[in-house]
mmCIF file of C-alpha atoms in Angstrom:
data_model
loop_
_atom_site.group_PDB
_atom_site.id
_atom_site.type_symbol
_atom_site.label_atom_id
_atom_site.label_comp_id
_atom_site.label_asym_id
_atom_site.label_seq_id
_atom_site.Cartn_x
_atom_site.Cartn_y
_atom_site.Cartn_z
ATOM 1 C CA UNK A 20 48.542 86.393 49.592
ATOM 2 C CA UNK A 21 50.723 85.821 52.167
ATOM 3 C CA UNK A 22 52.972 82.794 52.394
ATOM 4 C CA UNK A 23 54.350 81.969 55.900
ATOM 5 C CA UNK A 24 57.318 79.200 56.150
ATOM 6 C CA UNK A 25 57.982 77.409 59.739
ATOM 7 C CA UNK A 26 61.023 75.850 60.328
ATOM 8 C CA UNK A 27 63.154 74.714 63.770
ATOM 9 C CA UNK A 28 61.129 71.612 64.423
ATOM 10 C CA UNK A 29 62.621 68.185 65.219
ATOM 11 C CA UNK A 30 63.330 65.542 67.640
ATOM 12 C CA UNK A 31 64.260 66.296 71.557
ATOM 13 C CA UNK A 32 64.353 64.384 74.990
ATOM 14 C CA UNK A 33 61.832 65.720 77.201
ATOM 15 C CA UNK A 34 63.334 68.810 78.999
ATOM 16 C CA UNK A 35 65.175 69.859 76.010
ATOM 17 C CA UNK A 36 64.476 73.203 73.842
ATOM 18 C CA UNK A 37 63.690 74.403 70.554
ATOM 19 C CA UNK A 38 62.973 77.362 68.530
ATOM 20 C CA UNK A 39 60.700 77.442 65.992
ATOM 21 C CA UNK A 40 60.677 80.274 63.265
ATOM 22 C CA UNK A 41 58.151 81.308 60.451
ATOM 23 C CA UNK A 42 59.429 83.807 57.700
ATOM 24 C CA UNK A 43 56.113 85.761 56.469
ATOM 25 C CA UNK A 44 56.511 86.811 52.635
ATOM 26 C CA UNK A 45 54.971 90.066 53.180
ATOM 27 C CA UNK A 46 55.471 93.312 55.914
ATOM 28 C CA UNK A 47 53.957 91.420 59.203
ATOM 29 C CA UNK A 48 52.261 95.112 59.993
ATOM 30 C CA UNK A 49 49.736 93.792 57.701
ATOM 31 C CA UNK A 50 48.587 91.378 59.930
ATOM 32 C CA UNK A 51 46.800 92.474 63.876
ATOM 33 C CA UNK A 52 47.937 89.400 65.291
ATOM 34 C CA UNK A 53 51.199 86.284 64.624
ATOM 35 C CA UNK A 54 51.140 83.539 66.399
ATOM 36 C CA UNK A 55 51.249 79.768 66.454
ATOM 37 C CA UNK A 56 49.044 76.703 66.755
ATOM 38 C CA UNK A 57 49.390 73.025 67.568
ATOM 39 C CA UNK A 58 47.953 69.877 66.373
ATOM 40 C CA UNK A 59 48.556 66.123 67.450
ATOM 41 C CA UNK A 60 46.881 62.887 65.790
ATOM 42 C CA UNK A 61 43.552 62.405 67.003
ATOM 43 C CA UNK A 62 43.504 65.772 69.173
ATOM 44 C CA UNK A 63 42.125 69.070 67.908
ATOM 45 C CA UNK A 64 44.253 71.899 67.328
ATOM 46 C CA UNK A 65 45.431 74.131 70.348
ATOM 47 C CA UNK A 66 46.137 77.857 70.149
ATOM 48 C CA UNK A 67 49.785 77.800 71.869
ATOM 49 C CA UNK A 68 50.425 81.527 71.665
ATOM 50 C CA UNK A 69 50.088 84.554 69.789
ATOM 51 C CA UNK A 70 51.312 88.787 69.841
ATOM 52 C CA UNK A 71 49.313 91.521 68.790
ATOM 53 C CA UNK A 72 51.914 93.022 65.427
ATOM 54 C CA UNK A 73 51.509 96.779 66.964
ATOM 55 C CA UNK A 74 51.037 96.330 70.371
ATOM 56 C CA UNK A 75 53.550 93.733 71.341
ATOM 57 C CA UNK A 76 50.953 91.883 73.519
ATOM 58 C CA UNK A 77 51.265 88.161 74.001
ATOM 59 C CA UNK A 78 49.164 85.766 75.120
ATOM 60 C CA UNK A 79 50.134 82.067 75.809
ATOM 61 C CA UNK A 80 47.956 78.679 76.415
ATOM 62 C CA UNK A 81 47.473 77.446 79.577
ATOM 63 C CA UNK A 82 49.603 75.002 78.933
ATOM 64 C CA UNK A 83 52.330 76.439 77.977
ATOM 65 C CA UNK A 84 52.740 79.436 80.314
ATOM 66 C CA UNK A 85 56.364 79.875 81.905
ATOM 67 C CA UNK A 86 58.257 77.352 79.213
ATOM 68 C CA UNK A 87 57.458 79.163 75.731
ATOM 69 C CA UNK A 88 58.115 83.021 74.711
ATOM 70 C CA UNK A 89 56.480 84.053 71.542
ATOM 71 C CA UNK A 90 58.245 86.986 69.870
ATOM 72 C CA UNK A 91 58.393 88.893 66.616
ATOM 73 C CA UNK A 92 61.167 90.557 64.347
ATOM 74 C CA UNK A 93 58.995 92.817 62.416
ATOM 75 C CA UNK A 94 62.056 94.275 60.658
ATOM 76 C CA UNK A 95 62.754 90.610 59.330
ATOM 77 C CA UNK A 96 59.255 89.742 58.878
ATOM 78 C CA UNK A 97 59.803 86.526 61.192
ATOM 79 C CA UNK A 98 58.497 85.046 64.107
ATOM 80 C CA UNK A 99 59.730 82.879 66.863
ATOM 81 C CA UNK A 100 58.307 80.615 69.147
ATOM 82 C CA UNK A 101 61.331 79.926 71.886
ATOM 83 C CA UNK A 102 60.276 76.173 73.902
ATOM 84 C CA UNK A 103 62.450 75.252 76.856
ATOM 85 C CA UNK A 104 61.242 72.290 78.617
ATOM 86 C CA UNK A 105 59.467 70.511 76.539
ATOM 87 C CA UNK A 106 57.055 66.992 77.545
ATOM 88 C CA UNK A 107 56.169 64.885 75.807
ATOM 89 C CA UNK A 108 52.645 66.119 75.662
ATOM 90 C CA UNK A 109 54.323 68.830 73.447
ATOM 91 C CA UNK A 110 54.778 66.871 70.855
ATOM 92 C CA UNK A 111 52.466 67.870 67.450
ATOM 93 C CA UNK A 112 52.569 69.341 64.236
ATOM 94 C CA UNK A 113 53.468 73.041 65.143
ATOM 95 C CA UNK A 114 51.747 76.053 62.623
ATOM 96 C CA UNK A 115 52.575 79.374 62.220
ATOM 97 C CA UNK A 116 49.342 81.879 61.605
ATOM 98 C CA UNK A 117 48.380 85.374 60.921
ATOM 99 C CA UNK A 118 45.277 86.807 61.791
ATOM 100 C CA UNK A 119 43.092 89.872 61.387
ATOM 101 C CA UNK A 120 41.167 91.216 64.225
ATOM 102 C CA UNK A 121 39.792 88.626 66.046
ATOM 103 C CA UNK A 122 36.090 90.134 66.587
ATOM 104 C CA UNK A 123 33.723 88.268 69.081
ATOM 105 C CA UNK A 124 36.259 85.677 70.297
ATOM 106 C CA UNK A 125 39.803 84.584 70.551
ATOM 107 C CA UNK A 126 42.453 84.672 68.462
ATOM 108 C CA UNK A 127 42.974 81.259 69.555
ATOM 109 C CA UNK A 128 40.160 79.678 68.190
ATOM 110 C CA UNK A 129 41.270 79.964 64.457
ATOM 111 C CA UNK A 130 38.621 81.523 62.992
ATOM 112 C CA UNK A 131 40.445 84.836 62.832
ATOM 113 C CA UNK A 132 43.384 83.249 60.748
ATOM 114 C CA UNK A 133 44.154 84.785 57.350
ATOM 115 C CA UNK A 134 46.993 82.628 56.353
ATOM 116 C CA UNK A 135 48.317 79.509 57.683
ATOM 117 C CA UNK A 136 51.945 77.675 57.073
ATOM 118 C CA UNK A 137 52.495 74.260 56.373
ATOM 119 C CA UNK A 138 53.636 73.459 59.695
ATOM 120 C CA UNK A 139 56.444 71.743 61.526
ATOM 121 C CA UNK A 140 56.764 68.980 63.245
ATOM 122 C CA UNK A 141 58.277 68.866 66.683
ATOM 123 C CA UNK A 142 58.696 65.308 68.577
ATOM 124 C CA UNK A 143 59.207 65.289 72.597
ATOM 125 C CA UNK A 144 60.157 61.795 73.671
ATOM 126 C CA UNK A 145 60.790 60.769 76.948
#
């Protein structure tokens, strides 16, 4: 079992930044794929971006593109998610997963996930 602890969220003006991190509990090499999800009242949740462990590939939402960078220290087990510019549309309960290999779809539809964190909530006002 893996545990997986976010942390970094809070309260900005739209166009500020924040960096959200997630401490995994175990070697992240044990996962194929880190990355992190969204979910806001009454809206279903949103893969926001994710990075292959070996490969260092990343992949980002739509969304998202050009204001977040996904990254991972893999010799401190810990993952970042790095948001400049934030809207207010940003704002949601942020999750850190970890996912095996994502056969017949996309990591970002969640059903690859192996362990999720409690999540963190980050708050864009304008």
């Amino acid at each position: 079992q893996v545990q997986l602890v976010e942390s970094g969220g809070g309260s900005v003006q739209a166009g500020g930044s924040l960096r959200l991190s997630c401490a995994a509990s175990d070697d992240t090499y044990s996962s194929y794929w880190m990355g992190w999800f969204r979910q806001a009242p009454g809206k279903e949740r949103e893969g926001v971006a994710a990075i292959y462990v070996r490969g260092g590939n990343t992949y980002y939402a739509d969304s998202v593109k050009g204001r977040f960078t996904i990254s991972l220290d893999n010799a401190e087990n810990t993952l970042y998610l790095q948001m400049y510019s934030l809207k207010p549309e940003d704002t949601a309960m942020y999750y850190c997963a970890a996912g095996a290999i994502p056969y017949g779809g996309s990591w970002s539809t969640g059903d690859s996930v192996r362990y999720w964190g409690q999540g963190t909530q980050v708050t864009v006002s304008s």
